[in-house]
Coordinates of C-alpha atoms in Angstrom, one line a residue:
M109 CA 58.0 -14.9 20.5
S110 CA 55.6 -12.2 18.1
E111 CA 53.0 -11.8 19.6
K112 CA 49.4 -13.3 18.3
I113 CA 47.9 -10.7 15.1
D114 CA 44.6 -9.3 15.8
I115 CA 43.2 -10.5 12.0
S116 CA 40.1 -8.2 13.1
K117 CA 41.5 -4.7 12.2
F118 CA 41.5 -6.4 9.0
E119 CA 38.2 -7.1 8.3
K120 CA 36.3 -4.7 6.1
K121 CA 32.3 -6.2 6.1
M122 CA 30.4 -6.3 2.7
I123 CA 26.4 -6.2 3.6
I124 CA 23.9 -6.5 1.2
R125 CA 20.6 -5.1 2.3
N126 CA 17.1 -2.6 1.7
I127 CA 17.7 0.8 1.8
E128 CA 16.7 3.0 4.5
A129 CA 16.5 6.6 5.0
K130 CA 19.8 7.3 6.4
D131 CA 20.7 6.0 2.8
F132 CA 19.4 8.9 0.8
D133 CA 22.5 11.7 0.7
A134 CA 25.0 8.6 0.2
I135 CA 23.1 7.6 -2.6
I136 CA 22.0 10.6 -4.0
N137 CA 26.0 11.5 -4.2
M138 CA 26.7 8.2 -5.5
Q139 CA 24.2 9.4 -8.2
K140 CA 25.7 12.1 -9.1
L141 CA 29.5 10.4 -9.4
C142 CA 28.3 7.2 -11.6
F143 CA 25.5 9.8 -14.3
P144 CA 27.3 13.2 -13.8
N145 CA 25.4 14.4 -16.8
M146 CA 21.5 13.0 -15.5
E147 CA 19.5 14.6 -12.6
P148 CA 19.8 12.3 -9.6
W149 CA 17.2 10.9 -7.6
E150 CA 15.3 13.5 -5.0
R151 CA 15.0 12.7 -1.6
E152 CA 11.3 12.4 -2.3
H153 CA 11.6 9.6 -4.9
L154 CA 14.0 7.5 -2.8
K155 CA 10.9 8.1 0.3
S156 CA 8.3 6.8 -1.9
H157 CA 10.7 3.9 -3.0
I158 CA 10.8 2.6 0.7
D159 CA 7.3 3.5 1.5
I160 CA 6.1 2.1 -1.4
F161 CA 7.9 -1.4 -1.7
P162 CA 11.0 -1.5 0.6
E163 CA 11.4 -5.3 -0.1
G164 CA 12.4 -4.2 -4.0
Q165 CA 15.2 -1.5 -2.7
F166 CA 18.5 -2.5 -2.4
C167 CA 22.4 -1.3 -1.6
V168 CA 25.4 -2.4 -0.6
E169 CA 27.5 -1.5 2.3
F170 CA 30.9 -1.9 2.7
D171 CA 32.9 -1.2 5.3
G172 CA 30.0 1.1 6.6
E173 CA 29.9 3.2 3.6
I174 CA 27.5 2.5 0.9
I175 CA 29.1 1.6 -2.4
G176 CA 26.1 0.0 -4.8
S177 CA 22.4 0.2 -5.1
C178 CA 19.7 -0.6 -7.1
S179 CA 15.8 0.2 -7.1
S180 CA 12.6 -2.0 -8.3
L181 CA 8.9 -2.4 -8.7
I182 CA 6.5 -5.2 -9.3
I183 CA 4.2 -4.2 -12.6
N184 CA 2.2 -6.3 -14.9
F185 CA 4.3 -5.9 -17.7
D186 CA 1.3 -6.5 -20.0
E187 CA -0.3 -3.7 -19.5
Y188 CA 2.3 -1.4 -20.3
D189 CA 3.0 -0.3 -24.2
D190 CA 5.7 -1.9 -26.0
Q191 CA 7.4 1.6 -26.6
H192 CA 6.8 2.7 -22.9
T193 CA 9.1 5.5 -21.5
W194 CA 11.4 5.2 -18.2
D195 CA 8.5 7.9 -16.6
E196 CA 5.8 5.9 -17.7
I197 CA 7.1 2.8 -16.0
T198 CA 8.3 4.1 -13.4
D199 CA 5.6 7.1 -12.7
N200 CA 8.2 9.7 -12.9
G201 CA 10.4 7.9 -10.8
Y202 CA 8.4 7.5 -8.0
I203 CA 6.6 4.2 -8.1
T204 CA 3.7 4.8 -6.8
N205 CA 2.1 2.2 -10.1
H206 CA 3.7 -0.5 -8.3
D207 CA 1.1 -3.6 -8.5
Y208 CA 1.7 -6.0 -5.7
E209 CA -0.4 -8.5 -7.8
G210 CA 2.2 -8.0 -10.7
Y211 CA 4.0 -10.4 -12.6
N212 CA 7.1 -9.0 -13.1
L213 CA 10.0 -7.4 -11.3
Y214 CA 10.6 -4.3 -13.0
G215 CA 14.5 -2.9 -12.4
I216 CA 14.6 0.7 -12.8
E217 CA 18.0 1.8 -11.8
V218 CA 21.3 0.2 -10.9
M219 CA 24.5 1.9 -9.9
V220 CA 28.2 1.2 -8.5
H221 CA 30.9 3.6 -6.7
P222 CA 33.5 4.3 -9.6
E223 CA 36.1 3.6 -7.0
Y224 CA 34.9 0.0 -6.1
R225 CA 33.8 -1.0 -9.9
R226 CA 35.0 -4.7 -10.4
M227 CA 34.5 -6.2 -7.2
K228 CA 30.9 -7.7 -8.7
I229 CA 29.6 -5.0 -6.8
G230 CA 26.5 -5.0 -9.7
H231 CA 26.2 -8.8 -9.8
R232 CA 25.9 -9.3 -6.7
L233 CA 23.0 -6.9 -6.5
Y234 CA 21.5 -8.7 -9.4
E235 CA 21.3 -11.9 -7.8
A236 CA 19.8 -10.1 -4.8
R237 CA 16.9 -9.1 -7.2
K238 CA 16.6 -12.9 -8.8
D239 CA 16.6 -13.8 -4.8
L240 CA 13.4 -12.0 -4.5
A241 CA 12.2 -12.7 -8.1
R242 CA 11.8 -16.2 -6.7
E243 CA 10.8 -15.4 -3.1
L244 CA 7.8 -13.5 -4.3
N245 CA 7.3 -16.2 -7.1
L246 CA 7.8 -13.6 -9.9
K247 CA 7.7 -14.5 -13.5
S248 CA 10.7 -12.6 -14.7
I249 CA 13.2 -9.5 -14.2
I250 CA 12.9 -6.7 -16.9
I251 CA 15.2 -4.3 -17.4
G252 CA 15.3 -0.8 -19.6
G253 CA 18.8 -0.9 -20.0
R254 CA 21.3 2.1 -21.0
I255 CA 23.9 1.9 -24.4
P256 CA 26.1 4.3 -23.0
N257 CA 28.6 3.7 -25.0
Y258 CA 26.4 3.9 -28.5
F259 CA 27.5 7.5 -28.7
K260 CA 30.6 6.2 -30.2
H261 CA 29.4 4.6 -32.8
A262 CA 26.2 6.1 -33.9
K263 CA 27.4 7.5 -37.0
E264 CA 28.3 4.0 -38.4
M265 CA 25.5 1.8 -37.1
T266 CA 22.3 1.6 -36.1
P267 CA 21.0 0.9 -32.6
R268 CA 20.0 -2.6 -33.9
R269 CA 23.2 -3.0 -35.1
Y270 CA 25.4 -1.8 -32.0
V271 CA 23.3 -4.1 -30.0
E272 CA 23.4 -7.1 -31.6
E273 CA 27.5 -6.6 -31.8
V274 CA 27.6 -5.6 -28.3
T275 CA 25.7 -8.8 -28.0
M276 CA 28.2 -11.0 -30.0
H277 CA 31.1 -9.6 -27.8
N278 CA 32.8 -7.7 -31.0
I279 CA 32.0 -4.7 -28.9
Y280 CA 32.0 -3.6 -25.3
D281 CA 29.5 -1.5 -23.5
P282 CA 29.5 -1.2 -19.6
V283 CA 25.8 -1.9 -19.5
L284 CA 24.9 -4.1 -21.8
T285 CA 27.7 -6.2 -21.9
F286 CA 27.1 -6.6 -17.9
Q287 CA 23.6 -7.3 -18.5
V288 CA 23.8 -10.5 -21.5
M289 CA 26.8 -12.0 -18.7
N290 CA 24.1 -11.8 -16.0
G291 CA 21.7 -14.0 -17.9
F292 CA 19.4 -11.3 -19.1
T293 CA 18.1 -11.5 -22.9
L294 CA 17.2 -8.8 -25.3
K295 CA 13.0 -8.6 -25.8
R296 CA 13.7 -5.4 -27.9
I297 CA 15.0 -1.7 -28.3
N298 CA 12.6 1.1 -27.2
P299 CA 14.0 5.1 -28.5
N300 CA 13.1 7.8 -26.4
Y301 CA 13.4 6.0 -23.2
L302 CA 15.1 8.3 -20.7
D303 CA 15.1 11.9 -21.9
D304 CA 18.5 12.6 -20.2
D305 CA 20.4 9.7 -21.6
R306 CA 22.2 11.7 -23.6
A307 CA 25.0 9.0 -24.0
S308 CA 22.8 6.3 -25.8
L309 CA 21.2 8.8 -27.4
R310 CA 18.0 8.0 -25.7
Y311 CA 17.6 4.6 -26.8
A312 CA 17.6 1.5 -23.9
T313 CA 17.4 -2.2 -24.7
L314 CA 14.6 -4.0 -22.7
M315 CA 16.2 -7.2 -21.4
E316 CA 14.3 -9.7 -19.4
W317 CA 15.4 -12.9 -17.1
N318 CA 13.1 -15.6 -16.6
N319 CA 12.4 -16.9 -13.2
I320 CA 12.8 -20.7 -14.1
D321 CA 11.6 -21.4 -10.5
Y322 CA 8.2 -19.5 -11.3
R323 CA 5.4 -22.0 -10.5
P324 CA 2.6 -21.0 -12.7
T325 CA -0.2 -23.5 -11.6
V326 CA 0.4 -21.2 -7.9
P327 CA -3.0 -19.4 -7.2
K328 CA -1.7 -16.3 -6.7
R329 CA -2.4 -14.0 -9.3
Q330 CA -5.5 -14.3 -11.7
F331 CA -7.0 -12.0 -14.6
K332 CA -10.4 -11.8 -14.4
T333 CA -13.1 -10.4 -16.3
S334 CA -14.6 -8.8 -13.2
F335 CA -13.4 -9.4 -9.4
P336 CA -16.4 -8.5 -7.5
I337 CA -16.5 -7.8 -3.5
R338 CA -19.6 -8.1 -1.6
I339 CA -20.2 -6.1 1.4
T340 CA -23.0 -5.6 4.1
T341 CA -22.7 -2.2 5.9
I342 CA -24.8 -2.4 9.1
Q343 CA -26.6 0.6 10.4
Y344 CA -26.7 -0.5 14.2
A345 CA -29.1 0.3 16.7
M346 CA -28.2 1.7 19.8
K347 CA -30.5 0.7 22.2
K348 CA -30.6 -0.7 25.9
I349 CA -29.4 -3.9 27.0
S350 CA -29.2 -6.0 29.9
S351 CA -26.4 -8.3 29.5
F352 CA -23.1 -8.9 27.4
E353 CA -25.4 -12.0 25.8
D354 CA -27.7 -8.9 24.5
F355 CA -25.2 -7.3 23.0
A356 CA -23.9 -10.9 21.5
V357 CA -27.2 -12.0 20.1
Q358 CA -27.7 -8.5 18.4
C359 CA -24.2 -8.8 16.7
E360 CA -24.9 -12.2 15.5
Y361 CA -28.3 -11.6 14.1
Y362 CA -26.5 -8.5 11.4
T363 CA -23.5 -11.2 10.8
D364 CA -26.3 -14.1 9.7
V365 CA -27.8 -11.2 7.7
A366 CA -24.5 -10.6 5.9
A367 CA -23.9 -13.9 5.3
S368 CA -27.1 -15.2 4.1
Y369 CA -26.3 -12.5 1.2
Q370 CA -22.6 -14.2 0.8
S371 CA -21.1 -10.9 1.8
D372 CA -17.5 -10.7 1.7
F373 CA -17.3 -8.5 4.2
A374 CA -20.0 -7.3 6.9
V375 CA -18.8 -3.7 9.0
F376 CA -20.1 -2.7 12.3
P377 CA -19.9 1.1 13.0
E378 CA -17.2 3.2 15.8
I379 CA -17.3 2.7 19.5
F380 CA -20.6 0.8 19.1
T381 CA -19.9 -1.5 21.9
L382 CA -21.0 1.7 24.4
Q383 CA -24.2 0.4 24.0
L384 CA -23.0 -2.1 26.9
L385 CA -22.4 0.7 29.4
S386 CA -26.6 0.3 29.2
F387 CA -26.6 -2.0 31.8
L388 CA -23.7 -0.6 33.7
P389 CA -24.0 1.1 36.9
E390 CA -21.5 3.8 36.5
K391 CA -22.7 7.4 35.6
S392 CA -19.5 9.1 34.7
P393 CA -18.3 9.1 31.5
S394 CA -14.8 8.4 32.4
L395 CA -14.9 5.6 34.9
A396 CA -17.5 4.6 32.5
I397 CA -15.2 4.2 29.7
R398 CA -12.6 2.1 31.8
R399 CA -15.4 -0.4 33.0
L400 CA -16.3 -0.7 29.3
T401 CA -12.5 -2.2 28.4
E402 CA -13.0 -4.8 30.7
F403 CA -14.9 -6.6 27.8
T404 CA -12.6 -6.4 25.4
E405 CA -11.8 -10.0 25.4
D406 CA -15.3 -10.8 25.5
Y407 CA -15.8 -8.7 22.4
I408 CA -12.6 -10.3 20.5
E409 CA -13.9 -13.7 21.2
L410 CA -17.4 -12.9 20.2
F411 CA -16.2 -11.8 16.7
T412 CA -13.5 -14.1 15.9
G413 CA -15.8 -16.7 16.3
L414 CA -18.5 -15.2 14.1
A415 CA -16.3 -14.5 11.5
V416 CA -15.5 -17.8 11.6
K417 CA -18.4 -19.3 11.9
Y418 CA -20.2 -17.3 8.8
N419 CA -17.2 -17.6 6.9
V420 CA -17.2 -13.8 6.3
N421 CA -14.5 -11.0 6.8
I422 CA -16.1 -8.7 9.9
I423 CA -15.1 -4.9 10.1
G424 CA -15.7 -5.1 14.0
G425 CA -16.5 -1.4 14.3
S426 CA -14.6 0.0 17.0
H427 CA -13.7 -0.3 21.0
F428 CA -12.0 1.1 23.4
V429 CA -8.8 -0.6 24.8
E430 CA -7.0 0.3 27.3
E431 CA -3.3 -0.8 26.7
E432 CA -0.3 0.4 29.6
G433 CA -2.6 3.1 30.8
K434 CA -4.0 4.5 28.4
I435 CA -7.4 4.4 26.1
Y436 CA -7.1 3.7 22.4
N437 CA -10.0 3.7 19.6
I438 CA -9.3 0.5 17.9
A439 CA -11.1 -0.8 15.1
Y440 CA -10.5 -4.4 14.1
L441 CA -10.4 -6.6 11.1
F442 CA -11.7 -10.3 11.9
R443 CA -10.9 -12.5 8.8
R444 CA -12.7 -15.5 8.4
D445 CA -9.9 -17.5 8.7
G446 CA -9.7 -17.0 12.4
T447 CA -6.7 -13.9 12.4
I448 CA -7.5 -10.5 13.4
E449 CA -5.6 -6.5 12.8
K450 CA -6.4 -3.9 14.3
Q451 CA -6.2 -0.2 13.5
Y452 CA -6.1 2.8 16.1
K453 CA -7.3 5.8 15.5
L454 CA -4.9 8.2 14.6
H455 CA -6.6 11.8 15.1
I456 CA -9.4 12.3 18.7
T457 CA -12.1 14.6 18.2
P458 CA -11.9 17.4 21.0
N459 CA -15.4 15.3 22.4
E460 CA -13.2 12.4 23.1
R461 CA -10.4 13.8 24.5
K462 CA -12.5 15.5 27.0
F463 CA -15.1 13.2 28.1
W464 CA -13.3 9.8 27.6
G465 CA -9.4 10.7 27.6
I466 CA -8.3 9.0 24.5
S467 CA -5.1 8.4 23.0
G468 CA -4.4 8.4 19.6
G469 CA -2.8 5.8 17.9
E470 CA 0.9 6.3 15.3
H471 CA 0.1 3.9 12.4
V472 CA -1.8 4.1 9.2
N473 CA -2.1 0.6 8.2
V474 CA -2.8 -1.8 5.2
F475 CA -4.4 -5.3 5.8
D476 CA -4.5 -7.9 3.4
T477 CA -7.3 -9.9 2.8
D478 CA -9.1 -12.6 0.7
C479 CA -10.6 -9.9 -1.1
G480 CA -7.4 -7.8 -1.4
K481 CA -6.0 -4.9 0.4
I482 CA -7.9 -2.8 2.4
A483 CA -7.5 0.1 5.1
I484 CA -9.6 0.8 8.3
Q485 CA -9.9 4.6 9.1
I486 CA -12.2 5.4 11.8
C487 CA -14.7 8.6 11.8
Y488 CA -12.5 11.7 12.2
D489 CA -9.6 10.0 10.0
I490 CA -11.3 10.1 7.0
E491 CA -11.3 13.8 7.2
F492 CA -8.2 13.9 7.0
P493 CA -7.0 13.2 3.1
E494 CA -3.2 12.3 3.6
L495 CA -4.3 9.5 5.0
A496 CA -6.5 8.1 2.5
R497 CA -3.6 9.1 0.3
I498 CA -0.8 7.0 2.2
A499 CA -3.4 3.6 2.3
V500 CA -3.8 3.8 -1.1
D501 CA -0.1 4.4 -1.9
K502 CA 0.3 0.7 0.4
G503 CA -2.3 -0.8 -1.6
A504 CA -5.3 -0.8 -0.5
N505 CA -8.5 -0.8 -2.6
I506 CA -11.5 -0.6 -0.4
I507 CA -11.3 2.2 3.1
F508 CA -13.6 1.2 5.6
T509 CA -14.8 4.0 7.8
P510 CA -16.4 2.8 11.3
F511 CA -18.3 6.2 12.3
C512 CA -20.4 7.4 15.2
T513 CA -22.1 10.9 15.1
D514 CA -24.4 12.8 17.3
D515 CA -25.8 15.3 14.2
R516 CA -26.6 15.8 10.8
Q517 CA -23.4 18.1 10.5
G518 CA -21.3 16.0 11.9
Y519 CA -22.4 12.7 9.4
L520 CA -22.3 15.0 6.6
R521 CA -18.5 15.8 7.6
V522 CA -17.9 12.3 7.7
R523 CA -19.9 11.3 4.2
Y524 CA -18.7 14.0 1.6
C525 CA -15.0 13.4 2.9
S526 CA -15.8 9.6 2.2
Q527 CA -16.9 10.2 -0.9
A528 CA -14.2 12.6 -1.4
R529 CA -11.7 10.4 -0.6
A530 CA -12.9 7.9 -3.3
I531 CA -13.0 10.3 -5.8
E532 CA -9.2 11.3 -4.9
N533 CA -7.8 8.0 -4.6
Q534 CA -9.3 5.9 -7.5
V535 CA -10.6 3.7 -4.0
Y536 CA -14.1 2.3 -2.5
T537 CA -14.9 3.5 0.7
V538 CA -17.6 2.5 3.3
L539 CA -19.4 4.4 5.8
S540 CA -20.8 2.5 8.8
G541 CA -22.8 4.2 11.8
T542 CA -25.1 4.3 14.5
V543 CA -28.5 5.1 14.9
G544 CA -31.4 5.0 18.0
N545 CA -30.7 6.6 21.5
L546 CA -29.3 5.2 24.7
T547 CA -31.0 7.4 27.1
D548 CA -29.0 6.2 29.8
V549 CA -25.2 6.8 28.6
E550 CA -23.7 10.0 29.5
N551 CA -22.0 11.9 25.7
M552 CA -24.3 8.8 23.6
D553 CA -27.5 10.0 24.0
I554 CA -28.4 10.4 20.6
Q555 CA -27.3 9.3 16.7
Y556 CA -27.4 10.5 13.2
A557 CA -26.4 8.2 10.4
Q558 CA -27.1 7.5 7.1
S559 CA -24.5 4.3 5.9
G560 CA -23.4 3.4 2.9
I561 CA -20.9 2.6 -0.4
F562 CA -19.3 4.8 -2.3
S563 CA -17.2 4.3 -5.3
P564 CA -14.7 6.9 -7.9
S565 CA -16.8 9.1 -10.3
D566 CA -16.2 7.6 -13.7
F567 CA -18.7 6.4 -16.3
T568 CA -17.6 2.4 -15.0
F569 CA -19.0 3.3 -12.0
A570 CA -22.5 3.6 -10.0
R571 CA -24.6 6.9 -10.8
D572 CA -23.3 9.2 -8.7
G573 CA -20.8 7.3 -7.0
I574 CA -22.9 5.4 -4.7
V575 CA -23.2 1.9 -4.9
G576 CA -25.8 1.9 -2.3
E577 CA -26.9 3.3 1.1
C578 CA -29.3 3.1 3.7
Q579 CA -32.1 5.2 4.6
A580 CA -30.9 7.8 7.0
N581 CA -31.7 7.0 11.0
I582 CA -33.5 3.9 10.7
E583 CA -32.3 0.5 12.1
T584 CA -31.0 -1.5 8.4
V585 CA -28.6 -3.0 6.5
V586 CA -27.2 -1.8 2.8
V587 CA -25.6 -4.8 0.7
G588 CA -23.6 -3.7 -2.5
D589 CA -21.2 -4.9 -4.7
V590 CA -17.8 -3.7 -5.4
D591 CA -15.6 -4.6 -7.9
L592 CA -12.0 -4.7 -7.9
E593 CA -11.5 -5.0 -11.6
I594 CA -13.4 -2.2 -12.2
L595 CA -11.4 -0.2 -10.2
R596 CA -8.0 -1.4 -11.6
R597 CA -8.8 -0.9 -15.1
N598 CA -10.4 2.8 -14.1
R599 CA -6.6 3.2 -12.2
R600 CA -5.1 2.1 -15.5
A601 CA -7.4 4.2 -18.3
G602 CA -9.8 6.3 -16.4
S603 CA -11.1 9.5 -18.0
V604 CA -9.1 10.9 -15.3
N605 CA -6.6 9.5 -13.5
Q606 CA -6.0 11.6 -9.9
L607 CA -3.4 9.0 -8.8
R608 CA -1.4 9.0 -12.1
D609 CA -1.6 13.0 -12.5
R610 CA -0.3 13.8 -9.2
R611 CA 2.6 16.4 -9.4
H612 CA 5.7 15.1 -7.3
D613 CA 7.7 17.7 -8.6
I614 CA 5.7 20.1 -6.6
Y615 CA 3.8 18.5 -3.5
Q616 CA 5.2 15.1 -1.3
I617 CA 3.6 13.4 1.5
N618 CA 5.7 12.5 4.2
Y619 CA 4.7 9.9 6.1
K620 CA 7.3 9.8 8.8
Q621 CA 6.0 6.1 9.9

């Protein structure tokens, strides 16, 4: 009697998944095989793809080997010229123009390892894209397709005639025929699309697949003549109090002020909860901070309630929190729908480390709100330009910076860097600082602040790039409107464009998370 056959040794598993950093070398090598006469991806391109739009990058893994891949981004196609080039539509391959609010998935690359063709690998990748378009409720998929067999017929026919013959199946083209068979229809033919595509004589067919499941009635994206966001930033007075209830009264007062001006955001300063130490007897800074962390749940409960009660998103300053034996400086976003997010301070000042033993966080977060994507960078963090660039590449339109400085020099470092980040990244920035004195609290006895709201510097924005600012060193608020539609247009067609004009061929930020 023969032994039972072990079928597992015959199995070869095919997986379609999102691209990861470990796949980069295999993808680059595969591209050299697929397109030997064209410039391949660089690792910086692929890294940018998975940082900015990871769900749009797919690969096919067969028996542990990468045998196919495709890349894409989301755009609003109506914003691009009819005769756009590949470099224009992809920001030179880095997809930093990816638009989370766009209508169209734009495919920029599909390739299949030559040894694994005729296994419907390309078809599987196209189906993965279609599934993504349905999942994200995108209107269509658009691709700029090569016509690599055109060079064989260029002497006897125009690109238009060649495309017609391929579409009628009189001529076979490995790319265009495949796209037609996968449900794509011709929109137009673009000349000078891809500089190194000699086989296509630099022509490309602009093809589109329409998502019949697209739901235009879903309130997902709307074009607006303006998209104003009102911000109240609070210059908070650090004064002696007798209880947590006194602290809560002061916080509710400012939240009420913000709500009375119909603000979308109320912004409190960094570590303003240190005011609670004014009624605690502990004088040692390191021990006092651990006492302060005991109020964490009360603080979160207070601001969650205020955000919902007053219908305003609150940047809850920051608070020292103990986690697994370490103390972190954490800024919380309290959304007006009752949900909560948090951002750890990444860069710890020598003073924080010396007096309080604070530990740094690990991640640059960008948060969705009902007013678009925002980031929080606490005080010292705004002085590191890499963080703002990473946040904006992740989609942030506003960067909130709660801060706490004791002298004018420290304040100006935060102020100048905040305004620089607004210009460098074409983004709004917001400062909220503490003023007043806490004479009984070690290392928090004096404060200096001039809170404000800042914009990029261009004709469409406020003069001097200042939307509004408080007077220095008094307890007050400043209310200002920022317009996300103006920001979007400025990023598209400003006097200068710092985001699009970056030299990716010379430098690149490598965010290791």
